[in-house]
Amino acid sequence: MNSKYQICSNCVMDTSDPNIRFDENGVCDHCHDFETSVKPNWHTDERGRAELEKIIDEIKKSGKGRDFDCLLGLSGGVDSSYMLHMAVKEFGLRPLVFHVDGGWNSELAVHNINVMIDKLGLDLYTEVINWEEMRDFQLAFFKSGVPHLDIPQDHAFIATLYQFAEKYKIKYILNGGNLSTECVQYPMEWFYYGTDMKQIKDIIRRFGTIKMETYPFSSVLRHKVYLKYLKGVRVVKPLNNIPFYKNEALLFLQKEYGWKPYPQKHFESRFTKFYEGYWLYERFGYDTRRVQLSSLILTGQMTRDEALEILKNAPYDKNKIEDEFNYIATKLGISSDELRSYFNMPKKYYWDYKNQQNLFRFGAKFLHLFGVEQVKKRQK
Ligand SMILES: [Zn+2]
């Protein structure tokens, strides 16, 4: 174990990322990756806009004579909300907008989704995940001891997305993912792949207690190979082709739609708020804000000092955490003591269970080699 603490002299990533490397000036590999692989391929000027216009034309053509020309998943967070605005108002697209309700929507998320849909005059397709299955799936992940407890929510979103694409024969998926706020990648130990079916099956087999009969599953082979290469379904990330600044987007959405901001990225789900804000932070020492703030530093939206100031405080409210802890336990149908026992159990990681990491590693290298995907998960 690398025991010496070190923090990057340029961003705020530190040795809580077990694979971080520093150069002689104390600058980390995330910063170097940004300069050498992200920045040169990232165009938000006329060049990016021209590339985007071309794709928008293709999207419109593909949707001729159909009810929709693209697909967009709306979480109620800033990225997907802003993208929806751009898609409809700026690009003139006709997206099928869907939302996956995994049982943990915060009031803010519901509010934001409703104001966007109402103001834009759209229909919302909501996929409600069977709660008994969701709950059992989430508990299985708690019992497994791994950090990536978000997989049951994440996977449902991805699988539903591709089910919609297939059902409505939609070729283009708009994705709010963007380099501006997400150019620094989460370490693999923190967030493992949400579509590793081998791992999911292993954890369900060991810790699940009911049959997953309706929960939507999708393997990476199905959506990355079958749908992508055989059906021609494409994921487009328009926010990478235009100037996109988090604070400006937040202000714009509030003014234009009566949208309400969250205290932290991903907090639109009450579960994620608890899990990223408390569980990962206290049980594993992973502070997801480090990654998010480092992205903002590298893209010039925040100074390092501002980020350090934010990191001085815990990501959760210490006065409210006991209530929140009890709420999560009650909602999951277990006692607070049982939830506490999972918090205190020995830490496990993705490699403690069956997994397909080699397949992902190969796939990521392959896609990167062909310039298909700029930001991949960091490979060991
Ligand atoms: Zn750095």
CSV table of C-alpha atoms and ligand atoms in Angstrom, one decimal:
chain,number,residue,atom,x,y,z
A,1,MET,CA,0.0,0.0,0.0
A,2,ASN,CA,1.1,3.5,-0.9
A,3,SER,CA,0.9,5.2,2.5
A,4,LYS,CA,2.3,8.6,1.8
A,5,TYR,CA,-0.4,11.2,1.3
A,6,GLN,CA,0.0,13.5,-1.7
A,7,ILE,CA,-2.3,15.9,-3.5
A,8,CYS,CA,-1.8,17.2,-7.0
A,9,SER,CA,-0.3,20.7,-7.2
A,10,ASN,CA,-2.5,21.6,-10.1
A,11,CYS,CA,-5.9,20.0,-9.4
A,12,VAL,CA,-7.3,18.5,-6.1
A,13,MET,CA,-7.0,14.8,-6.9
A,14,ASP,CA,-5.0,13.0,-4.3
A,15,THR,CA,-3.8,9.5,-3.2
A,16,SER,CA,-7.4,8.5,-2.4
A,17,ASP,CA,-7.1,7.5,-6.0
A,18,PRO,CA,-4.9,4.4,-5.6
A,19,ASN,CA,-3.5,4.6,-9.1
A,20,ILE,CA,-2.7,8.3,-9.2
A,21,ARG,CA,0.8,9.1,-10.4
A,22,PHE,CA,2.7,12.4,-9.9
A,23,ASP,CA,5.5,14.0,-12.0
A,24,GLU,CA,8.5,15.7,-10.5
A,25,ASN,CA,6.5,18.9,-10.1
A,26,GLY,CA,3.7,17.1,-8.2
A,27,VAL,CA,1.3,17.3,-11.1
A,28,CYS,CA,-0.9,14.2,-11.5
A,29,ASP,CA,-1.6,12.0,-14.4
A,30,HIS,CA,-5.3,13.3,-14.6
A,31,CYS,CA,-3.9,16.7,-15.4
A,32,HIS,CA,-1.5,15.3,-18.0
A,33,ASP,CA,-4.2,13.3,-19.6
A,34,PHE,CA,-6.3,16.4,-19.9
A,35,GLU,CA,-3.5,18.3,-21.6
A,36,THR,CA,-2.4,15.5,-24.0
A,37,SER,CA,-5.5,13.5,-24.8
A,38,VAL,CA,-8.6,15.6,-24.0
A,39,LYS,CA,-7.8,19.2,-24.8
A,40,PRO,CA,-6.4,18.6,-28.4
A,41,ASN,CA,-9.6,16.7,-29.4
A,42,TRP,CA,-12.1,19.0,-27.7
A,43,HIS,CA,-13.6,21.7,-29.9
A,44,THR,CA,-16.3,24.1,-28.7
A,45,ASP,CA,-15.7,26.7,-31.3
A,46,GLU,CA,-17.0,26.9,-34.9
A,47,ARG,CA,-15.3,23.6,-35.7
A,48,GLY,CA,-17.2,21.8,-33.0
A,49,ARG,CA,-20.4,23.6,-33.9
A,50,ALA,CA,-20.0,22.6,-37.6
A,51,GLU,CA,-19.5,19.0,-36.6
A,52,LEU,CA,-22.6,19.2,-34.5
A,53,GLU,CA,-24.7,20.7,-37.2
A,54,LYS,CA,-23.8,17.8,-39.4
A,55,ILE,CA,-24.9,15.3,-36.8
A,56,ILE,CA,-28.1,17.3,-36.2
A,57,ASP,CA,-28.9,17.0,-39.9
A,58,GLU,CA,-28.4,13.3,-39.8
A,59,ILE,CA,-30.5,13.0,-36.7
A,60,LYS,CA,-33.4,14.9,-38.4
A,61,LYS,CA,-33.1,12.8,-41.5
A,62,SER,CA,-33.2,9.6,-39.5
A,63,GLY,CA,-36.4,10.7,-37.9
A,64,LYS,CA,-38.4,11.8,-41.0
A,65,GLY,CA,-41.9,10.3,-40.8
A,66,ARG,CA,-41.4,9.2,-37.3
A,67,ASP,CA,-42.7,10.5,-34.0
A,68,PHE,CA,-39.2,11.1,-32.6
A,69,ASP,CA,-35.7,11.6,-34.1
A,70,CYS,CA,-33.7,11.0,-30.9
A,71,LEU,CA,-33.8,9.7,-27.4
A,72,LEU,CA,-33.0,11.6,-24.3
A,73,GLY,CA,-32.9,10.4,-20.7
A,74,LEU,CA,-33.8,13.1,-18.2
A,75,SER,CA,-32.5,12.8,-14.6
A,76,GLY,CA,-33.4,16.3,-13.5
A,77,GLY,CA,-29.7,17.2,-13.1
A,78,VAL,CA,-28.1,20.2,-14.8
A,79,ASP,CA,-26.4,18.3,-17.7
A,80,SER,CA,-29.5,16.5,-19.0
A,81,SER,CA,-31.8,19.4,-18.4
A,82,TYR,CA,-29.6,21.8,-20.3
A,83,MET,CA,-29.1,19.4,-23.1
A,84,LEU,CA,-32.9,18.9,-23.4
A,85,HIS,CA,-33.2,22.7,-23.7
A,86,MET,CA,-30.6,22.9,-26.4
A,87,ALA,CA,-31.9,19.9,-28.3
A,88,VAL,CA,-35.4,21.3,-28.6
A,89,LYS,CA,-34.9,25.1,-28.6
A,90,GLU,CA,-31.6,25.4,-30.4
A,91,PHE,CA,-31.3,22.3,-32.5
A,92,GLY,CA,-34.9,21.8,-33.4
A,93,LEU,CA,-34.9,18.1,-32.5
A,94,ARG,CA,-37.8,16.0,-31.5
A,95,PRO,CA,-36.6,13.8,-28.7
A,96,LEU,CA,-38.5,11.0,-26.9
A,97,VAL,CA,-37.8,12.1,-23.3
A,98,PHE,CA,-37.8,9.4,-20.7
A,99,HIS,CA,-37.1,9.1,-17.0
A,100,VAL,CA,-36.3,6.0,-15.0
A,101,ASP,CA,-37.9,6.1,-11.6
A,102,GLY,CA,-35.9,3.8,-9.4
A,103,GLY,CA,-37.8,4.8,-6.3
A,104,TRP,CA,-35.3,7.4,-5.0
A,105,ASN,CA,-36.3,10.6,-6.9
A,106,SER,CA,-35.7,13.7,-4.7
A,107,GLU,CA,-38.4,16.4,-4.7
A,108,LEU,CA,-36.0,18.6,-6.6
A,109,ALA,CA,-35.6,16.1,-9.3
A,110,VAL,CA,-39.3,15.7,-9.8
A,111,HIS,CA,-39.8,19.4,-9.8
A,112,ASN,CA,-37.0,20.0,-12.4
A,113,ILE,CA,-38.3,17.2,-14.7
A,114,ASN,CA,-41.8,18.6,-14.5
A,115,VAL,CA,-40.9,22.2,-15.3
A,116,MET,CA,-38.7,21.2,-18.2
A,117,ILE,CA,-41.4,18.9,-19.7
A,118,ASP,CA,-44.2,21.4,-19.2
A,119,LYS,CA,-42.4,24.4,-20.6
A,120,LEU,CA,-41.2,22.6,-23.6
A,121,GLY,CA,-44.6,21.0,-24.2
A,122,LEU,CA,-43.2,17.5,-24.3
A,123,ASP,CA,-44.5,14.1,-23.2
A,124,LEU,CA,-42.5,12.2,-20.6
A,125,TYR,CA,-42.1,8.5,-20.8
A,126,THR,CA,-41.5,7.2,-17.3
A,127,GLU,CA,-40.2,3.7,-16.6
A,128,VAL,CA,-40.9,2.7,-13.0
A,129,ILE,CA,-38.6,0.0,-11.8
A,130,ASN,CA,-40.3,-2.7,-9.6
A,131,TRP,CA,-39.5,-1.5,-6.1
A,132,GLU,CA,-39.2,-5.0,-4.5
A,133,GLU,CA,-36.6,-6.0,-7.1
A,134,MET,CA,-34.8,-2.7,-6.9
A,135,ARG,CA,-34.6,-2.9,-3.1
A,136,ASP,CA,-33.3,-6.4,-3.1
A,137,PHE,CA,-30.8,-5.6,-5.8
A,138,GLN,CA,-29.5,-2.6,-3.8
A,139,LEU,CA,-29.4,-4.6,-0.6
A,140,ALA,CA,-27.3,-7.3,-2.4
A,141,PHE,CA,-24.8,-4.6,-3.3
A,142,PHE,CA,-24.7,-3.4,0.3
A,143,LYS,CA,-24.1,-6.9,1.5
A,144,SER,CA,-21.3,-7.4,-1.0
A,145,GLY,CA,-19.3,-4.7,0.6
A,146,VAL,CA,-18.2,-3.0,-2.6
A,147,PRO,CA,-18.1,0.8,-3.2
A,148,HIS,CA,-20.1,0.8,-6.4
A,149,LEU,CA,-23.6,0.7,-4.8
A,150,ASP,CA,-25.0,2.9,-7.6
A,151,ILE,CA,-25.1,0.0,-10.1
A,152,PRO,CA,-28.7,-1.0,-9.6
A,153,GLN,CA,-29.8,2.6,-10.4
A,154,ASP,CA,-27.2,3.1,-13.1
A,155,HIS,CA,-27.8,-0.2,-14.9
A,156,ALA,CA,-31.6,0.3,-15.0
A,157,PHE,CA,-31.0,3.6,-16.7
A,158,ILE,CA,-28.7,2.2,-19.3
A,159,ALA,CA,-30.9,-0.8,-20.0
A,160,THR,CA,-34.1,1.3,-20.3
A,161,LEU,CA,-32.3,3.6,-22.6
A,162,TYR,CA,-31.5,0.9,-25.1
A,163,GLN,CA,-34.9,-0.7,-24.7
A,164,PHE,CA,-36.5,2.5,-25.8
A,165,ALA,CA,-34.0,2.9,-28.7
A,166,GLU,CA,-35.0,-0.6,-29.9
A,167,LYS,CA,-38.7,-0.4,-29.3
A,168,TYR,CA,-39.1,3.0,-31.1
A,169,LYS,CA,-36.4,2.3,-33.6
A,170,ILE,CA,-34.5,5.4,-32.7
A,171,LYS,CA,-31.0,5.6,-34.0
A,172,TYR,CA,-29.6,8.5,-32.0
A,173,ILE,CA,-29.2,8.8,-28.3
A,174,LEU,CA,-28.4,12.2,-26.8
A,175,ASN,CA,-26.2,12.0,-23.8
A,176,GLY,CA,-25.5,14.9,-21.4
A,177,GLY,CA,-22.0,13.5,-20.7
A,178,ASN,CA,-19.5,16.3,-21.2
A,179,LEU,CA,-15.8,17.1,-20.9
A,180,SER,CA,-16.5,20.5,-19.4
A,181,THR,CA,-17.7,19.1,-16.0
A,182,GLU,CA,-16.5,15.5,-16.3
A,183,CYS,CA,-13.1,15.6,-17.9
A,184,VAL,CA,-11.4,13.9,-14.9
A,185,GLN,CA,-12.3,10.3,-14.7
A,186,TYR,CA,-13.5,8.5,-11.6
A,187,PRO,CA,-10.9,5.9,-10.4
A,188,MET,CA,-12.0,2.4,-11.2
A,189,GLU,CA,-12.0,1.5,-7.6
A,190,TRP,CA,-14.6,4.1,-6.8
A,191,PHE,CA,-17.1,3.4,-9.6
A,192,TYR,CA,-16.8,0.1,-11.4
A,193,TYR,CA,-18.6,-0.5,-14.7
A,194,GLY,CA,-22.4,-0.5,-14.4
A,195,THR,CA,-22.8,-3.0,-17.3
A,196,ASP,CA,-20.5,-5.8,-16.2
A,197,MET,CA,-23.2,-8.5,-16.1
A,198,LYS,CA,-20.8,-11.1,-14.8
A,199,GLN,CA,-20.3,-9.1,-11.7
A,200,ILE,CA,-23.9,-8.2,-11.3
A,201,LYS,CA,-25.0,-11.8,-11.7
A,202,ASP,CA,-22.4,-13.0,-9.2
A,203,ILE,CA,-23.5,-10.4,-6.6
A,204,ILE,CA,-27.2,-11.2,-7.1
A,205,ARG,CA,-26.5,-14.9,-6.9
A,206,ARG,CA,-24.7,-14.6,-3.6
A,207,PHE,CA,-26.7,-11.9,-1.9
A,208,GLY,CA,-30.0,-11.5,-3.7
A,209,THR,CA,-33.1,-13.0,-2.1
A,210,ILE,CA,-35.8,-12.7,-4.8
A,211,LYS,CA,-36.0,-13.4,-8.5
A,212,MET,CA,-35.4,-10.4,-10.7
A,213,GLU,CA,-38.3,-10.8,-13.0
A,214,THR,CA,-39.0,-7.4,-14.4
A,215,TYR,CA,-35.8,-5.4,-13.7
A,216,PRO,CA,-34.3,-4.3,-17.1
A,217,PHE,CA,-30.9,-5.9,-17.7
A,218,SER,CA,-28.6,-5.1,-20.7
A,219,SER,CA,-25.2,-6.6,-21.3
A,220,VAL,CA,-22.4,-4.5,-22.7
A,221,LEU,CA,-22.1,-6.8,-25.6
A,222,ARG,CA,-25.8,-6.2,-26.5
A,223,HIS,CA,-25.7,-2.4,-26.5
A,224,LYS,CA,-22.1,-1.8,-27.5
A,225,VAL,CA,-21.9,-4.4,-30.2
A,226,TYR,CA,-25.3,-5.5,-31.2
A,227,LEU,CA,-27.2,-2.2,-31.1
A,228,LYS,CA,-24.2,-0.1,-32.0
A,229,TYR,CA,-22.7,-2.0,-34.9
A,230,LEU,CA,-25.6,-4.1,-36.1
A,231,LYS,CA,-28.4,-1.7,-35.5
A,232,GLY,CA,-26.5,1.5,-36.0
A,233,VAL,CA,-27.6,3.1,-32.7
A,234,ARG,CA,-25.3,6.1,-32.0
A,235,VAL,CA,-24.7,8.0,-28.8
A,236,VAL,CA,-24.1,11.7,-29.4
A,237,LYS,CA,-22.8,14.1,-26.7
A,238,PRO,CA,-23.7,17.6,-28.0
A,239,LEU,CA,-22.4,19.4,-24.9
A,240,ASN,CA,-18.9,18.6,-26.1
A,241,ASN,CA,-19.3,20.6,-29.2
A,242,ILE,CA,-20.6,23.9,-27.7
A,243,PRO,CA,-19.3,26.1,-24.9
A,244,PHE,CA,-20.9,24.7,-21.8
A,245,TYR,CA,-20.2,26.2,-18.4
A,246,LYS,CA,-21.9,24.8,-15.3
A,247,ASN,CA,-22.7,28.0,-13.5
A,248,GLU,CA,-24.1,29.7,-16.6
A,249,ALA,CA,-26.2,26.7,-17.4
A,250,LEU,CA,-27.5,26.6,-13.8
A,251,LEU,CA,-28.5,30.3,-13.9
A,252,PHE,CA,-30.0,30.0,-17.3
A,253,LEU,CA,-32.2,27.0,-16.3
A,254,GLN,CA,-33.4,28.8,-13.2
A,255,LYS,CA,-34.3,31.9,-15.0
A,256,GLU,CA,-35.8,30.3,-18.1
A,257,TYR,CA,-37.6,27.2,-16.5
A,258,GLY,CA,-37.9,27.8,-12.8
A,259,TRP,CA,-35.5,25.0,-12.4
A,260,LYS,CA,-33.9,24.5,-8.9
A,261,PRO,CA,-30.2,23.7,-8.4
A,262,TYR,CA,-28.8,20.8,-6.3
A,263,PRO,CA,-26.2,21.2,-3.6
A,264,GLN,CA,-23.9,18.7,-5.4
A,265,LYS,CA,-23.7,16.8,-8.7
A,266,HIS,CA,-25.7,13.5,-8.8
A,267,PHE,CA,-27.8,14.6,-5.8
A,268,GLU,CA,-31.0,14.4,-7.8
A,269,SER,CA,-31.4,10.9,-6.4
A,270,ARG,CA,-31.8,10.7,-2.6
A,271,PHE,CA,-30.0,7.4,-2.7
A,272,THR,CA,-27.0,8.8,-4.6
A,273,LYS,CA,-26.9,11.7,-2.3
A,274,PHE,CA,-26.5,9.4,0.7
A,275,TYR,CA,-24.2,7.0,-1.1
A,276,GLU,CA,-21.8,9.6,-2.7
A,277,GLY,CA,-22.1,12.2,0.1
A,278,TYR,CA,-21.8,9.9,3.0
A,279,TRP,CA,-21.2,6.2,2.4
A,280,LEU,CA,-18.3,6.5,-0.1
A,281,TYR,CA,-16.8,9.4,1.9
A,282,GLU,CA,-16.9,7.8,5.3
A,283,ARG,CA,-16.5,4.1,4.6
A,284,PHE,CA,-14.0,4.3,1.7
A,285,GLY,CA,-12.5,7.8,2.0
A,286,TYR,CA,-13.6,8.6,-1.6
A,287,ASP,CA,-14.8,12.1,-2.0
A,288,THR,CA,-16.5,12.4,-5.4
A,289,ARG,CA,-16.2,16.2,-5.3
A,290,ARG,CA,-12.5,15.8,-5.8
A,291,VAL,CA,-13.1,14.5,-9.3
A,292,GLN,CA,-15.9,17.0,-10.1
A,293,LEU,CA,-14.0,20.0,-8.8
A,294,SER,CA,-10.8,18.9,-10.5
A,295,SER,CA,-12.7,18.9,-13.8
A,296,LEU,CA,-13.9,22.4,-13.1
A,297,ILE,CA,-10.3,23.5,-12.3
A,298,LEU,CA,-8.9,22.0,-15.5
A,299,THR,CA,-11.6,23.6,-17.6
A,300,GLY,CA,-11.1,27.0,-16.0
A,301,GLN,CA,-14.4,27.2,-14.2
A,302,MET,CA,-13.0,27.2,-10.7
A,303,THR,CA,-9.6,27.9,-9.0
A,304,ARG,CA,-7.8,25.3,-7.0
A,305,ASP,CA,-8.1,27.4,-3.9
A,306,GLU,CA,-11.9,27.6,-4.2
A,307,ALA,CA,-12.0,23.8,-4.6
A,308,LEU,CA,-9.8,23.3,-1.5
A,309,GLU,CA,-12.1,25.6,0.5
A,310,ILE,CA,-15.1,23.5,-0.5
A,311,LEU,CA,-13.3,20.2,0.3
A,312,LYS,CA,-12.7,21.5,3.9
A,313,ASN,CA,-16.3,20.6,4.8
A,314,ALA,CA,-17.7,17.1,4.6
A,315,PRO,CA,-20.1,16.5,1.6
A,316,TYR,CA,-23.0,15.7,4.0
A,317,ASP,CA,-24.7,17.6,6.7
A,318,LYS,CA,-23.5,16.2,10.1
A,319,ASN,CA,-26.6,17.4,11.9
A,320,LYS,CA,-28.9,15.6,9.5
A,321,ILE,CA,-27.0,12.4,8.7
A,322,GLU,CA,-28.5,10.3,11.5
A,323,ASP,CA,-32.0,11.0,10.2
A,324,GLU,CA,-30.9,10.4,6.7
A,325,PHE,CA,-29.2,7.1,7.7
A,326,ASN,CA,-32.4,5.9,9.3
A,327,TYR,CA,-34.5,7.0,6.4
A,328,ILE,CA,-32.4,5.0,4.0
A,329,ALA,CA,-32.5,1.9,6.2
A,330,THR,CA,-36.3,2.2,6.6
A,331,LYS,CA,-36.8,2.7,2.9
A,332,LEU,CA,-34.7,-0.4,2.2
A,333,GLY,CA,-36.8,-2.3,4.7
A,334,ILE,CA,-34.0,-3.1,7.1
A,335,SER,CA,-33.1,-1.8,10.6
A,336,SER,CA,-30.5,1.0,11.1
A,337,ASP,CA,-28.3,-1.6,12.9
A,338,GLU,CA,-28.3,-3.8,9.8
A,339,LEU,CA,-27.4,-0.9,7.6
A,340,ARG,CA,-24.7,0.0,10.1
A,341,SER,CA,-23.3,-3.5,9.9
A,342,TYR,CA,-22.8,-3.2,6.2
A,343,PHE,CA,-21.1,0.1,6.8
A,344,ASN,CA,-18.6,-1.5,9.2
A,345,MET,CA,-18.0,-4.8,7.3
A,346,PRO,CA,-14.6,-5.4,5.7
A,347,LYS,CA,-14.2,-3.5,2.5
A,348,LYS,CA,-14.6,-5.4,-0.8
A,349,TYR,CA,-13.8,-4.3,-4.4
A,350,TYR,CA,-14.8,-5.3,-7.8
A,351,TRP,CA,-12.0,-7.8,-8.0
A,352,ASP,CA,-13.4,-9.7,-5.1
A,353,TYR,CA,-16.2,-10.9,-7.3
A,354,LYS,CA,-16.5,-12.4,-10.8
A,355,ASN,CA,-16.0,-9.7,-13.4
A,356,GLN,CA,-15.4,-9.0,-17.1
A,357,GLN,CA,-12.8,-6.3,-16.6
A,358,ASN,CA,-10.6,-7.8,-19.3
A,359,LEU,CA,-13.4,-7.5,-21.8
A,360,PHE,CA,-13.9,-3.9,-20.8
A,361,ARG,CA,-10.2,-3.2,-20.9
A,362,PHE,CA,-10.0,-4.6,-24.4
A,363,GLY,CA,-13.1,-2.8,-25.6
A,364,ALA,CA,-11.9,0.6,-24.2
A,365,LYS,CA,-8.5,0.2,-25.8
A,366,PHE,CA,-10.1,-0.7,-29.1
A,367,LEU,CA,-12.5,2.2,-29.0
A,368,HIS,CA,-9.8,4.6,-27.9
A,369,LEU,CA,-7.5,3.4,-30.7
A,370,PHE,CA,-10.1,4.2,-33.3
A,371,GLY,CA,-10.8,7.6,-31.7
A,372,VAL,CA,-14.4,6.6,-30.9
A,373,GLU,CA,-14.3,7.4,-27.2
A,374,GLN,CA,-12.2,10.2,-25.8
A,375,VAL,CA,-12.7,9.7,-22.1
A,376,LYS,CA,-12.5,6.1,-21.0
A,377,LYS,CA,-12.4,4.9,-17.5
A,378,ARG,CA,-8.9,4.9,-16.2
A,379,GLN,CA,-7.2,1.6,-16.9
A,380,LYS,CA,-4.7,0.2,-14.4
B,1,ZN,ZN,-3.9,16.9,-11.1
